[in-house]
Amino acid sequence: MDLMTMNASKDSEEFKDSLLKWQKTLKTIDQVLVLWVKVQKNWMRLEPIFLASEDIRAQLPEDTKRFEKVDAEWKALMADASEDAAVVAATNTDGRDKILEEFISEIDLCEKALNEYLEQKKKIFPRFYFVSNQALLDILSNGNNPEKVNEYISDCFDGMKNMKFIEEGNRPYRTACGMYAKDGEYVSFISPFTCQGAVENYLCDLERKMQDTLKSIIITAKDTTDDWNVDKPREMWLDDYCSQLALLATQIVWTEETVRTFDDLESGSESAMKEFLHLI
């Protein structure tokens, strides 16, 4: 039997005050616990960011101080609550709901500043939208460690697994000479690429390096198709290029030959289509 049912009973007059008191107490417990859980979830999500990420602490000093203050007060509140684990005592302390509401407000300000900071990085390198905020924070905090950033390359570039770095003795690897696809296929850059500066900037440079490399390879692949069945059979030619670009070059040649065949037909060559079908 719940309190509302008991309160409505005609036999409850003698303990009406006690029922009303318990209704108020339980309502407070419910309201405070909702706030408590919200603070805990938000604090757990941001605590490793504002207290452990040197990059965020350097970029958002005021919000870091704000979070440190909340962190200290939150831990003090938890210590105080642990002294009397009874839920009634823990939740019905005067002003506890107001304190929790202040925590939520302060943490929301920290999170807003964090999201604005991350949004700036995403605008510079839009592929950051493909990764979670937690992964992005790890990338930003390890921007001066390209090997660590390399672990997230596949999240930014679909189909790419990672970069291949040039060994530089005991020094951290910073210069990449090529890239691996997720299936293990390797493509060398047209020139070595050095990861330096802000991570969002050198990833933009990496994207351009990839584009320039693929553009250079497809031009070379297309130009060498003239050697099919002269210097090198087509099946051997395929081994010289990554599969995607070999296929693209082949499709370009097929399109050119198809257009040429129709031009020959219009010029009166009755055997043009038969010869083309035989070629295919």
PDB file of C-alpha atoms in Angstrom:
ATOM      1  CA  MET A   1       0.000   0.000   0.000  1.00  0.00           C
ATOM      2  CA  ASP A   2       1.536   3.354  -1.040  1.00  0.00           C
ATOM      3  CA  LEU A   3       1.413   6.584   0.942  1.00  0.00           C
ATOM      4  CA  MET A   4      -1.214   8.225  -1.276  1.00  0.00           C
ATOM      5  CA  THR A   5      -3.582   5.298  -0.741  1.00  0.00           C
ATOM      6  CA  MET A   6      -2.931   5.367   2.984  1.00  0.00           C
ATOM      7  CA  ASN A   7      -3.443   9.122   3.089  1.00  0.00           C
ATOM      8  CA  ALA A   8      -6.818   8.762   1.370  1.00  0.00           C
ATOM      9  CA  SER A   9      -7.987   6.178   3.884  1.00  0.00           C
ATOM     10  CA  LYS A  10     -10.558   7.299   6.466  1.00  0.00           C
ATOM     11  CA  ASP A  11      -8.463   5.545   9.105  1.00  0.00           C
ATOM     12  CA  SER A  12      -5.400   7.748   8.526  1.00  0.00           C
ATOM     13  CA  GLU A  13      -6.486  10.795  10.530  1.00  0.00           C
ATOM     14  CA  GLU A  14      -4.460   9.844  13.584  1.00  0.00           C
ATOM     15  CA  PHE A  15      -1.165   9.677  11.645  1.00  0.00           C
ATOM     16  CA  LYS A  16      -1.947  12.220   8.889  1.00  0.00           C
ATOM     17  CA  ASP A  17       0.995  14.417   9.840  1.00  0.00           C
ATOM     18  CA  SER A  18       3.387  11.488   9.683  1.00  0.00           C
ATOM     19  CA  LEU A  19       2.094  10.499   6.232  1.00  0.00           C
ATOM     20  CA  LEU A  20       2.511  14.014   4.876  1.00  0.00           C
ATOM     21  CA  LYS A  21       6.013  14.179   6.308  1.00  0.00           C
ATOM     22  CA  TRP A  22       6.987  10.932   4.592  1.00  0.00           C
ATOM     23  CA  GLN A  23       5.449  12.057   1.316  1.00  0.00           C
ATOM     24  CA  LYS A  24       7.576  15.202   1.445  1.00  0.00           C
ATOM     25  CA  THR A  25      10.683  13.217   2.435  1.00  0.00           C
ATOM     26  CA  LEU A  26      10.296  10.683  -0.364  1.00  0.00           C
ATOM     27  CA  LYS A  27       9.645  13.424  -2.899  1.00  0.00           C
ATOM     28  CA  THR A  28      12.866  15.134  -1.826  1.00  0.00           C
ATOM     29  CA  ILE A  29      14.762  11.832  -2.051  1.00  0.00           C
ATOM     30  CA  ASP A  30      13.530  11.330  -5.606  1.00  0.00           C
ATOM     31  CA  GLN A  31      14.380  14.873  -6.713  1.00  0.00           C
ATOM     32  CA  VAL A  32      17.827  14.882  -5.126  1.00  0.00           C
ATOM     33  CA  LEU A  33      18.763  11.448  -6.460  1.00  0.00           C
ATOM     34  CA  VAL A  34      17.868  12.533  -9.993  1.00  0.00           C
ATOM     35  CA  LEU A  35      20.213  15.510  -9.611  1.00  0.00           C
ATOM     36  CA  TRP A  36      22.850  13.355  -7.931  1.00  0.00           C
ATOM     37  CA  VAL A  37      22.952  10.815 -10.743  1.00  0.00           C
ATOM     38  CA  LYS A  38      23.108  13.563 -13.364  1.00  0.00           C
ATOM     39  CA  VAL A  39      26.046  15.239 -11.647  1.00  0.00           C
ATOM     40  CA  GLN A  40      27.848  11.926 -11.303  1.00  0.00           C
ATOM     41  CA  LYS A  41      27.394  11.000 -14.971  1.00  0.00           C
ATOM     42  CA  ASN A  42      28.535  14.422 -16.198  1.00  0.00           C
ATOM     43  CA  TRP A  43      31.463  14.521 -13.777  1.00  0.00           C
ATOM     44  CA  MET A  44      32.627  11.023 -14.783  1.00  0.00           C
ATOM     45  CA  ARG A  45      32.520  12.002 -18.470  1.00  0.00           C
ATOM     46  CA  LEU A  46      34.506  15.230 -18.081  1.00  0.00           C
ATOM     47  CA  GLU A  47      36.854  14.351 -15.213  1.00  0.00           C
ATOM     48  CA  PRO A  48      39.496  12.578 -17.378  1.00  0.00           C
ATOM     49  CA  ILE A  49      39.299  15.409 -19.905  1.00  0.00           C
ATOM     50  CA  PHE A  50      39.775  18.436 -17.659  1.00  0.00           C
ATOM     51  CA  LEU A  51      42.029  16.787 -15.094  1.00  0.00           C
ATOM     52  CA  ALA A  52      44.138  14.467 -17.248  1.00  0.00           C
ATOM     53  CA  SER A  53      44.358  16.132 -20.679  1.00  0.00           C
ATOM     54  CA  GLU A  54      47.246  18.590 -20.772  1.00  0.00           C
ATOM     55  CA  ASP A  55      46.033  19.970 -24.095  1.00  0.00           C
ATOM     56  CA  ILE A  56      42.611  20.897 -22.715  1.00  0.00           C
ATOM     57  CA  ARG A  57      44.121  22.314 -19.527  1.00  0.00           C
ATOM     58  CA  ALA A  58      46.338  24.555 -21.647  1.00  0.00           C
ATOM     59  CA  GLN A  59      43.641  25.574 -24.151  1.00  0.00           C
ATOM     60  CA  LEU A  60      40.793  26.068 -21.659  1.00  0.00           C
ATOM     61  CA  PRO A  61      42.468  27.313 -18.445  1.00  0.00           C
ATOM     62  CA  GLU A  62      39.439  29.150 -17.018  1.00  0.00           C
ATOM     63  CA  ASP A  63      37.093  26.235 -17.566  1.00  0.00           C
ATOM     64  CA  THR A  64      39.704  23.872 -16.150  1.00  0.00           C
ATOM     65  CA  LYS A  65      39.761  25.932 -12.958  1.00  0.00           C
ATOM     66  CA  ARG A  66      35.964  25.897 -12.893  1.00  0.00           C
ATOM     67  CA  PHE A  67      35.917  22.126 -13.196  1.00  0.00           C
ATOM     68  CA  GLU A  68      38.639  21.697 -10.571  1.00  0.00           C
ATOM     69  CA  LYS A  69      36.488  23.674  -8.144  1.00  0.00           C
ATOM     70  CA  VAL A  70      33.454  21.514  -8.881  1.00  0.00           C
ATOM     71  CA  ASP A  71      35.617  18.406  -8.612  1.00  0.00           C
ATOM     72  CA  ALA A  72      36.859  19.358  -5.150  1.00  0.00           C
ATOM     73  CA  GLU A  73      33.390  20.269  -3.876  1.00  0.00           C
ATOM     74  CA  TRP A  74      31.851  17.134  -5.408  1.00  0.00           C
ATOM     75  CA  LYS A  75      34.399  14.896  -3.702  1.00  0.00           C
ATOM     76  CA  ALA A  76      33.783  16.710  -0.422  1.00  0.00           C
ATOM     77  CA  LEU A  77      30.038  16.166  -0.793  1.00  0.00           C
ATOM     78  CA  MET A  78      30.579  12.473  -1.510  1.00  0.00           C
ATOM     79  CA  ALA A  79      32.840  12.150   1.538  1.00  0.00           C
ATOM     80  CA  ASP A  80      30.227  13.822   3.690  1.00  0.00           C
ATOM     81  CA  ALA A  81      27.472  11.574   2.352  1.00  0.00           C
ATOM     82  CA  SER A  82      29.544   8.460   2.983  1.00  0.00           C
ATOM     83  CA  GLU A  83      29.637   9.208   6.701  1.00  0.00           C
ATOM     84  CA  ASP A  84      25.933   8.420   6.882  1.00  0.00           C
ATOM     85  CA  ALA A  85      24.966   6.117   4.031  1.00  0.00           C
ATOM     86  CA  ALA A  86      21.246   6.272   4.863  1.00  0.00           C
ATOM     87  CA  VAL A  87      19.470   7.671   1.809  1.00  0.00           C
ATOM     88  CA  VAL A  88      17.183   9.874   3.912  1.00  0.00           C
ATOM     89  CA  ALA A  89      20.082  11.594   5.627  1.00  0.00           C
ATOM     90  CA  ALA A  90      22.125  11.889   2.443  1.00  0.00           C
ATOM     91  CA  THR A  91      19.374  13.484   0.386  1.00  0.00           C
ATOM     92  CA  ASN A  92      17.463  15.570   2.939  1.00  0.00           C
ATOM     93  CA  THR A  93      20.395  17.661   4.122  1.00  0.00           C
ATOM     94  CA  ASP A  94      19.434  21.339   3.882  1.00  0.00           C
ATOM     95  CA  GLY A  95      20.539  22.909   0.614  1.00  0.00           C
ATOM     96  CA  ARG A  96      21.856  19.720  -0.941  1.00  0.00           C
ATOM     97  CA  ASP A  97      19.590  20.024  -3.986  1.00  0.00           C
ATOM     98  CA  LYS A  98      20.771  23.608  -4.556  1.00  0.00           C
ATOM     99  CA  ILE A  99      24.407  22.511  -4.373  1.00  0.00           C
ATOM    100  CA  LEU A 100      23.820  19.747  -6.909  1.00  0.00           C
ATOM    101  CA  GLU A 101      22.004  22.152  -9.233  1.00  0.00           C
ATOM    102  CA  GLU A 102      25.022  24.487  -9.027  1.00  0.00           C
ATOM    103  CA  PHE A 103      27.320  21.588  -9.911  1.00  0.00           C
ATOM    104  CA  ILE A 104      25.189  20.803 -12.961  1.00  0.00           C
ATOM    105  CA  SER A 105      25.244  24.436 -14.050  1.00  0.00           C
ATOM    106  CA  GLU A 106      29.033  24.727 -13.690  1.00  0.00           C
ATOM    107  CA  ILE A 107      29.703  21.419 -15.435  1.00  0.00           C
ATOM    108  CA  ASP A 108      27.389  22.470 -18.285  1.00  0.00           C
ATOM    109  CA  LEU A 109      29.512  25.612 -18.749  1.00  0.00           C
ATOM    110  CA  CYS A 110      32.660  23.495 -18.906  1.00  0.00           C
ATOM    111  CA  GLU A 111      31.088  21.138 -21.431  1.00  0.00           C
ATOM    112  CA  LYS A 112      29.862  24.026 -23.577  1.00  0.00           C
ATOM    113  CA  ALA A 113      33.372  25.508 -23.705  1.00  0.00           C
ATOM    114  CA  LEU A 114      34.799  22.089 -24.549  1.00  0.00           C
ATOM    115  CA  ASN A 115      32.326  21.552 -27.389  1.00  0.00           C
ATOM    116  CA  GLU A 116      33.073  25.004 -28.818  1.00  0.00           C
ATOM    117  CA  TYR A 117      36.801  24.219 -28.732  1.00  0.00           C
ATOM    118  CA  LEU A 118      36.290  20.878 -30.478  1.00  0.00           C
ATOM    119  CA  GLU A 119      34.001  22.492 -33.042  1.00  0.00           C
ATOM    120  CA  GLN A 120      36.814  24.879 -34.025  1.00  0.00           C
ATOM    121  CA  LYS A 121      39.091  21.908 -34.656  1.00  0.00           C
ATOM    122  CA  LYS A 122      36.403  20.137 -36.671  1.00  0.00           C
ATOM    123  CA  LYS A 123      35.918  23.174 -38.905  1.00  0.00           C
ATOM    124  CA  ILE A 124      39.636  23.177 -39.721  1.00  0.00           C
ATOM    125  CA  PHE A 125      39.713  19.420 -40.423  1.00  0.00           C
ATOM    126  CA  PRO A 126      36.106  18.310 -41.120  1.00  0.00           C
ATOM    127  CA  ARG A 127      37.000  14.609 -40.969  1.00  0.00           C
ATOM    128  CA  PHE A 128      37.127  15.042 -37.190  1.00  0.00           C
ATOM    129  CA  TYR A 129      33.328  14.863 -37.377  1.00  0.00           C
ATOM    130  CA  PHE A 130      33.770  11.142 -38.080  1.00  0.00           C
ATOM    131  CA  VAL A 131      35.379  10.424 -34.696  1.00  0.00           C
ATOM    132  CA  SER A 132      33.907  10.557 -31.205  1.00  0.00           C
ATOM    133  CA  ASN A 133      34.720  13.500 -28.960  1.00  0.00           C
ATOM    134  CA  GLN A 134      36.705  11.222 -26.675  1.00  0.00           C
ATOM    135  CA  ALA A 135      38.805   9.985 -29.601  1.00  0.00           C
ATOM    136  CA  LEU A 136      39.225  13.548 -30.863  1.00  0.00           C
ATOM    137  CA  LEU A 137      40.480  14.654 -27.461  1.00  0.00           C
ATOM    138  CA  ASP A 138      43.017  11.839 -27.518  1.00  0.00           C
ATOM    139  CA  ILE A 139      44.145  12.912 -30.999  1.00  0.00           C
ATOM    140  CA  LEU A 140      44.511  16.548 -29.948  1.00  0.00           C
ATOM    141  CA  SER A 141      46.357  15.729 -26.749  1.00  0.00           C
ATOM    142  CA  ASN A 142      48.807  13.549 -28.738  1.00  0.00           C
ATOM    143  CA  GLY A 143      49.196  15.878 -31.684  1.00  0.00           C
ATOM    144  CA  ASN A 144      52.971  16.020 -31.204  1.00  0.00           C
ATOM    145  CA  ASN A 145      53.111  12.213 -31.293  1.00  0.00           C
ATOM    146  CA  PRO A 146      52.208  11.209 -34.874  1.00  0.00           C
ATOM    147  CA  GLU A 147      52.530   7.513 -34.050  1.00  0.00           C
ATOM    148  CA  LYS A 148      49.687   7.850 -31.545  1.00  0.00           C
ATOM    149  CA  VAL A 149      47.592   9.903 -33.986  1.00  0.00           C
ATOM    150  CA  ASN A 150      48.249   7.183 -36.575  1.00  0.00           C
ATOM    151  CA  GLU A 151      46.060   4.837 -34.502  1.00  0.00           C
ATOM    152  CA  TYR A 152      43.025   6.974 -35.415  1.00  0.00           C
ATOM    153  CA  ILE A 153      43.788   7.477 -39.123  1.00  0.00           C
ATOM    154  CA  SER A 154      41.333   4.752 -40.130  1.00  0.00           C
ATOM    155  CA  ASP A 155      38.557   6.638 -38.295  1.00  0.00           C
ATOM    156  CA  CYS A 156      39.248   9.772 -40.338  1.00  0.00           C
ATOM    157  CA  PHE A 157      39.881   8.142 -43.717  1.00  0.00           C
ATOM    158  CA  ASP A 158      37.639   5.265 -44.719  1.00  0.00           C
ATOM    159  CA  GLY A 159      39.638   2.507 -46.387  1.00  0.00           C
ATOM    160  CA  MET A 160      42.970   3.682 -44.975  1.00  0.00           C
ATOM    161  CA  LYS A 161      44.547   1.730 -42.131  1.00  0.00           C
ATOM    162  CA  ASN A 162      47.562   3.847 -41.217  1.00  0.00           C
ATOM    163  CA  MET A 163      50.671   5.649 -42.431  1.00  0.00           C
ATOM    164  CA  LYS A 164      54.097   4.079 -42.823  1.00  0.00           C
ATOM    165  CA  PHE A 165      56.790   6.086 -41.058  1.00  0.00           C
ATOM    166  CA  ILE A 166      60.471   6.355 -41.892  1.00  0.00           C
ATOM    167  CA  GLU A 167      62.590   5.090 -39.011  1.00  0.00           C
ATOM    168  CA  GLU A 168      64.672   7.894 -37.517  1.00  0.00           C
ATOM    169  CA  GLY A 169      66.779   6.122 -34.927  1.00  0.00           C
ATOM    170  CA  ASN A 170      65.668   6.743 -31.362  1.00  0.00           C
ATOM    171  CA  ARG A 171      63.759   9.875 -32.303  1.00  0.00           C
ATOM    172  CA  PRO A 172      59.929   9.815 -32.516  1.00  0.00           C
ATOM    173  CA  TYR A 173      58.682   8.973 -35.994  1.00  0.00           C
ATOM    174  CA  ARG A 174      57.393  12.087 -37.772  1.00  0.00           C
ATOM    175  CA  THR A 175      58.044  11.513 -41.470  1.00  0.00           C
ATOM    176  CA  ALA A 176      55.673   9.236 -43.394  1.00  0.00           C
ATOM    177  CA  CYS A 177      56.594   7.675 -46.725  1.00  0.00           C
ATOM    178  CA  GLY A 178      53.306   6.002 -47.615  1.00  0.00           C
ATOM    179  CA  MET A 179      49.967   4.614 -46.518  1.00  0.00           C
ATOM    180  CA  TYR A 180      48.387   1.209 -45.993  1.00  0.00           C
ATOM    181  CA  ALA A 181      44.832   0.311 -46.948  1.00  0.00           C
ATOM    182  CA  LYS A 182      42.705  -1.791 -44.606  1.00  0.00           C
ATOM    183  CA  ASP A 183      43.292  -4.810 -46.856  1.00  0.00           C
ATOM    184  CA  GLY A 184      47.064  -4.370 -46.529  1.00  0.00           C
ATOM    185  CA  GLU A 185      47.680  -2.745 -49.906  1.00  0.00           C
ATOM    186  CA  TYR A 186      50.484  -0.157 -49.771  1.00  0.00           C
ATOM    187  CA  VAL A 187      50.888   3.102 -51.686  1.00  0.00           C
ATOM    188  CA  SER A 188      54.030   5.244 -51.493  1.00  0.00           C
ATOM    189  CA  PHE A 189      53.625   9.021 -51.288  1.00  0.00           C
ATOM    190  CA  ILE A 190      55.095  10.970 -54.208  1.00  0.00           C
ATOM    191  CA  SER A 191      57.395  12.549 -51.615  1.00  0.00           C
ATOM    192  CA  PRO A 192      57.898  12.064 -47.848  1.00  0.00           C
ATOM    193  CA  PHE A 193      55.368  13.778 -45.632  1.00  0.00           C
ATOM    194  CA  THR A 194      56.355  15.304 -42.271  1.00  0.00           C
ATOM    195  CA  CYS A 195      53.809  15.529 -39.454  1.00  0.00           C
ATOM    196  CA  GLN A 196      54.580  18.805 -37.713  1.00  0.00           C
ATOM    197  CA  GLY A 197      52.636  21.692 -36.225  1.00  0.00           C
ATOM    198  CA  ALA A 198      49.037  21.511 -35.026  1.00  0.00           C
ATOM    199  CA  VAL A 199      47.537  18.075 -35.630  1.00  0.00           C
ATOM    200  CA  GLU A 200      44.456  19.439 -37.421  1.00  0.00           C
ATOM    201  CA  ASN A 201      46.746  21.294 -39.843  1.00  0.00           C
ATOM    202  CA  TYR A 202      49.091  18.447 -40.670  1.00  0.00           C
ATOM    203  CA  LEU A 203      46.137  16.101 -41.185  1.00  0.00           C
ATOM    204  CA  CYS A 204      44.820  18.588 -43.761  1.00  0.00           C
ATOM    205  CA  ASP A 205      48.261  18.446 -45.375  1.00  0.00           C
ATOM    206  CA  LEU A 206      48.109  14.642 -45.261  1.00  0.00           C
ATOM    207  CA  GLU A 207      44.793  14.692 -47.121  1.00  0.00           C
ATOM    208  CA  ARG A 208      46.303  16.875 -49.846  1.00  0.00           C
ATOM    209  CA  LYS A 209      49.358  14.610 -50.014  1.00  0.00           C
ATOM    210  CA  MET A 210      47.088  11.611 -50.523  1.00  0.00           C
ATOM    211  CA  GLN A 211      45.182  13.400 -53.276  1.00  0.00           C
ATOM    212  CA  ASP A 212      48.357  14.542 -55.037  1.00  0.00           C
ATOM    213  CA  THR A 213      49.814  11.036 -54.810  1.00  0.00           C
ATOM    214  CA  LEU A 214      46.739   9.338 -56.243  1.00  0.00           C
ATOM    215  CA  LYS A 215      46.481  11.971 -58.986  1.00  0.00           C
ATOM    216  CA  SER A 216      50.106  11.371 -59.968  1.00  0.00           C
ATOM    217  CA  ILE A 217      49.656   7.585 -59.986  1.00  0.00           C
ATOM    218  CA  ILE A 218      46.499   7.653 -62.112  1.00  0.00           C
ATOM    219  CA  ILE A 219      48.207   9.878 -64.701  1.00  0.00           C
ATOM    220  CA  THR A 220      51.152   7.483 -64.882  1.00  0.00           C
ATOM    221  CA  ALA A 221      48.870   4.442 -64.983  1.00  0.00           C
ATOM    222  CA  LYS A 222      46.821   5.932 -67.810  1.00  0.00           C
ATOM    223  CA  ASP A 223      49.905   6.898 -69.815  1.00  0.00           C
ATOM    224  CA  THR A 224      51.372   3.392 -69.549  1.00  0.00           C
ATOM    225  CA  THR A 225      48.234   1.702 -70.881  1.00  0.00           C
ATOM    226  CA  ASP A 226      49.660   2.372 -74.359  1.00  0.00           C
ATOM    227  CA  ASP A 227      52.223  -0.334 -73.570  1.00  0.00           C
ATOM    228  CA  TRP A 228      49.599  -3.053 -73.153  1.00  0.00           C
ATOM    229  CA  ASN A 229      50.610  -6.124 -75.102  1.00  0.00           C
ATOM    230  CA  VAL A 230      53.724  -4.312 -76.391  1.00  0.00           C
ATOM    231  CA  ASP A 231      56.229  -4.021 -73.553  1.00  0.00           C
ATOM    232  CA  LYS A 232      54.089  -5.569 -70.837  1.00  0.00           C
ATOM    233  CA  PRO A 233      50.923  -7.726 -70.832  1.00  0.00           C
ATOM    234  CA  ARG A 234      47.904  -6.144 -69.202  1.00  0.00           C
ATOM    235  CA  GLU A 235      47.845  -8.669 -66.328  1.00  0.00           C
ATOM    236  CA  MET A 236      51.434  -7.721 -65.449  1.00  0.00           C
ATOM    237  CA  TRP A 237      50.649  -4.034 -65.809  1.00  0.00           C
ATOM    238  CA  LEU A 238      47.981  -4.443 -63.111  1.00  0.00           C
ATOM    239  CA  ASP A 239      50.646  -5.407 -60.587  1.00  0.00           C
ATOM    240  CA  ASP A 240      52.387  -2.049 -60.993  1.00  0.00           C
ATOM    241  CA  TYR A 241      49.550  -0.010 -59.476  1.00  0.00           C
ATOM    242  CA  CYS A 242      47.158  -0.147 -56.557  1.00  0.00           C
ATOM    243  CA  SER A 243      43.941  -1.907 -57.527  1.00  0.00           C
ATOM    244  CA  GLN A 244      41.619   1.105 -57.288  1.00  0.00           C
ATOM    245  CA  LEU A 245      43.716   3.225 -59.654  1.00  0.00           C
ATOM    246  CA  ALA A 246      44.444   0.338 -62.019  1.00  0.00           C
ATOM    247  CA  LEU A 247      40.688  -0.188 -62.294  1.00  0.00           C
ATOM    248  CA  LEU A 248      40.124   3.530 -62.845  1.00  0.00           C
ATOM    249  CA  ALA A 249      42.764   3.705 -65.586  1.00  0.00           C
ATOM    250  CA  THR A 250      41.202   0.658 -67.230  1.00  0.00           C
ATOM    251  CA  GLN A 251      37.771   2.273 -67.135  1.00  0.00           C
ATOM    252  CA  ILE A 252      39.170   5.453 -68.703  1.00  0.00           C
ATOM    253  CA  VAL A 253      40.713   3.444 -71.527  1.00  0.00           C
ATOM    254  CA  TRP A 254      37.467   1.486 -72.019  1.00  0.00           C
ATOM    255  CA  THR A 255      35.485   4.744 -72.202  1.00  0.00           C
ATOM    256  CA  GLU A 256      37.900   6.249 -74.735  1.00  0.00           C
ATOM    257  CA  GLU A 257      37.802   3.103 -76.873  1.00  0.00           C
ATOM    258  CA  THR A 258      33.998   3.009 -76.716  1.00  0.00           C
ATOM    259  CA  VAL A 259      33.738   6.632 -77.846  1.00  0.00           C
ATOM    260  CA  ARG A 260      36.266   5.972 -80.620  1.00  0.00           C
ATOM    261  CA  THR A 261      34.262   2.958 -81.804  1.00  0.00           C
ATOM    262  CA  PHE A 262      31.059   4.981 -82.099  1.00  0.00           C
ATOM    263  CA  ASP A 263      32.983   7.706 -83.947  1.00  0.00           C
ATOM    264  CA  ASP A 264      34.229   5.065 -86.404  1.00  0.00           C
ATOM    265  CA  LEU A 265      30.697   3.774 -86.890  1.00  0.00           C
ATOM    266  CA  GLU A 266      29.487   7.266 -87.709  1.00  0.00           C
ATOM    267  CA  SER A 267      32.369   7.562 -90.165  1.00  0.00           C
ATOM    268  CA  GLY A 268      31.100   4.506 -92.034  1.00  0.00           C
ATOM    269  CA  SER A 269      33.208   1.683 -90.598  1.00  0.00           C
ATOM    270  CA  GLU A 270      30.815  -1.272 -90.509  1.00  0.00           C
ATOM    271  CA  SER A 271      33.292  -3.549 -88.729  1.00  0.00           C
ATOM    272  CA  ALA A 272      34.128  -1.116 -85.892  1.00  0.00           C
ATOM    273  CA  MET A 273      31.676  -2.593 -83.366  1.00  0.00           C
ATOM    274  CA  LYS A 274      32.672  -6.195 -84.173  1.00  0.00           C
ATOM    275  CA  GLU A 275      36.334  -5.353 -83.713  1.00  0.00           C
ATOM    276  CA  PHE A 276      35.562  -3.596 -80.409  1.00  0.00           C
ATOM    277  CA  LEU A 277      33.523  -6.535 -79.122  1.00  0.00           C
ATOM    278  CA  HIS A 278      36.394  -8.846 -80.036  1.00  0.00           C
ATOM    279  CA  LEU A 279      38.776  -6.582 -78.102  1.00  0.00           C
ATOM    280  CA  ILE A 280      36.546  -6.720 -75.039  1.00  0.00           C
TER     281      ILE A 280
END
